[in-house]
Amino acid sequence: QRKPDKKQICATAEEEEDEMSESGTQLFARLDARRCLKDIVLSMYYNDDN
């Protein structure tokens, strides 16, 4: 019996999580917003002009 590879395991876990909480689209939107916010905060503190 072959073991499932990590991608298959992760995909299954993500699908179960999506059904319980949020859709993939919502997840990506949330992560993208978080990434943008992080960029803004970093640019505030690490601006080369200061």
PDB file of C-alpha atoms in Angstrom:
ATOM      1  CA  GLN A   1       0.000   0.000   0.000  1.00  0.00           C
ATOM      2  CA  ARG A   2       1.395   3.373  -1.094  1.00  0.00           C
ATOM      3  CA  LYS A   3       1.544   6.246   1.347  1.00  0.00           C
ATOM      4  CA  PRO A   4      -0.189   9.430   0.154  1.00  0.00           C
ATOM      5  CA  ASP A   5       2.249  12.232  -0.534  1.00  0.00           C
ATOM      6  CA  LYS A   6       2.258  15.427   1.526  1.00  0.00           C
ATOM      7  CA  LYS A   7       0.357  17.420  -1.109  1.00  0.00           C
ATOM      8  CA  GLN A   8      -2.561  14.979  -0.993  1.00  0.00           C
ATOM      9  CA  ILE A   9      -2.642  15.059   2.814  1.00  0.00           C
ATOM     10  CA  CYS A  10      -2.536  18.880   2.912  1.00  0.00           C
ATOM     11  CA  ALA A  11      -5.236  19.207   0.251  1.00  0.00           C
ATOM     12  CA  THR A  12      -7.541  16.892   2.195  1.00  0.00           C
ATOM     13  CA  ALA A  13      -6.966  18.788   5.451  1.00  0.00           C
ATOM     14  CA  GLU A  14      -7.576  22.124   3.722  1.00  0.00           C
ATOM     15  CA  GLU A  15     -10.804  20.892   2.128  1.00  0.00           C
ATOM     16  CA  GLU A  16     -12.130  19.760   5.499  1.00  0.00           C
ATOM     17  CA  GLU A  17     -11.143  23.069   7.079  1.00  0.00           C
ATOM     18  CA  ASP A  18     -12.831  25.032   4.275  1.00  0.00           C
ATOM     19  CA  GLU A  19     -16.128  23.249   4.836  1.00  0.00           C
ATOM     20  CA  MET A  20     -15.981  23.990   8.553  1.00  0.00           C
ATOM     21  CA  SER A  21     -14.986  27.648   8.433  1.00  0.00           C
ATOM     22  CA  GLU A  22     -14.311  29.597   5.251  1.00  0.00           C
ATOM     23  CA  SER A  23     -14.045  29.086   1.510  1.00  0.00           C
ATOM     24  CA  GLY A  24     -10.698  29.112  -0.285  1.00  0.00           C
ATOM     25  CA  THR A  25     -11.545  32.509  -1.752  1.00  0.00           C
ATOM     26  CA  GLN A  26     -12.200  33.962   1.701  1.00  0.00           C
ATOM     27  CA  LEU A  27      -8.978  32.447   2.988  1.00  0.00           C
ATOM     28  CA  PHE A  28      -6.885  33.949   0.186  1.00  0.00           C
ATOM     29  CA  ALA A  29      -8.565  37.340   0.618  1.00  0.00           C
ATOM     30  CA  ARG A  30      -7.796  37.302   4.338  1.00  0.00           C
ATOM     31  CA  LEU A  31      -4.178  36.267   3.830  1.00  0.00           C
ATOM     32  CA  ASP A  32      -3.694  38.842   1.058  1.00  0.00           C
ATOM     33  CA  ALA A  33      -5.083  41.622   3.264  1.00  0.00           C
ATOM     34  CA  ARG A  34      -2.775  40.544   6.069  1.00  0.00           C
ATOM     35  CA  ARG A  35       0.231  40.594   3.742  1.00  0.00           C
ATOM     36  CA  CYS A  36      -0.658  44.086   2.495  1.00  0.00           C
ATOM     37  CA  LEU A  37      -1.063  45.355   6.059  1.00  0.00           C
ATOM     38  CA  LYS A  38       2.332  43.907   6.984  1.00  0.00           C
ATOM     39  CA  ASP A  39       3.934  45.720   4.017  1.00  0.00           C
ATOM     40  CA  ILE A  40       2.359  49.022   5.080  1.00  0.00           C
ATOM     41  CA  VAL A  41       3.536  48.675   8.683  1.00  0.00           C
ATOM     42  CA  LEU A  42       7.048  47.708   7.598  1.00  0.00           C
ATOM     43  CA  SER A  43       7.250  50.666   5.208  1.00  0.00           C
ATOM     44  CA  MET A  44       6.188  52.994   8.046  1.00  0.00           C
ATOM     45  CA  TYR A  45       8.983  51.808  10.321  1.00  0.00           C
ATOM     46  CA  TYR A  46      11.699  51.082   7.779  1.00  0.00           C
ATOM     47  CA  ASN A  47      11.329  53.961   5.346  1.00  0.00           C
ATOM     48  CA  ASP A  48      14.667  54.921   3.735  1.00  0.00           C
ATOM     49  CA  ASP A  49      13.721  58.624   3.753  1.00  0.00           C
ATOM     50  CA  ASN A  50      13.765  58.890   7.571  1.00  0.00           C
TER      51      ASN A  50
END
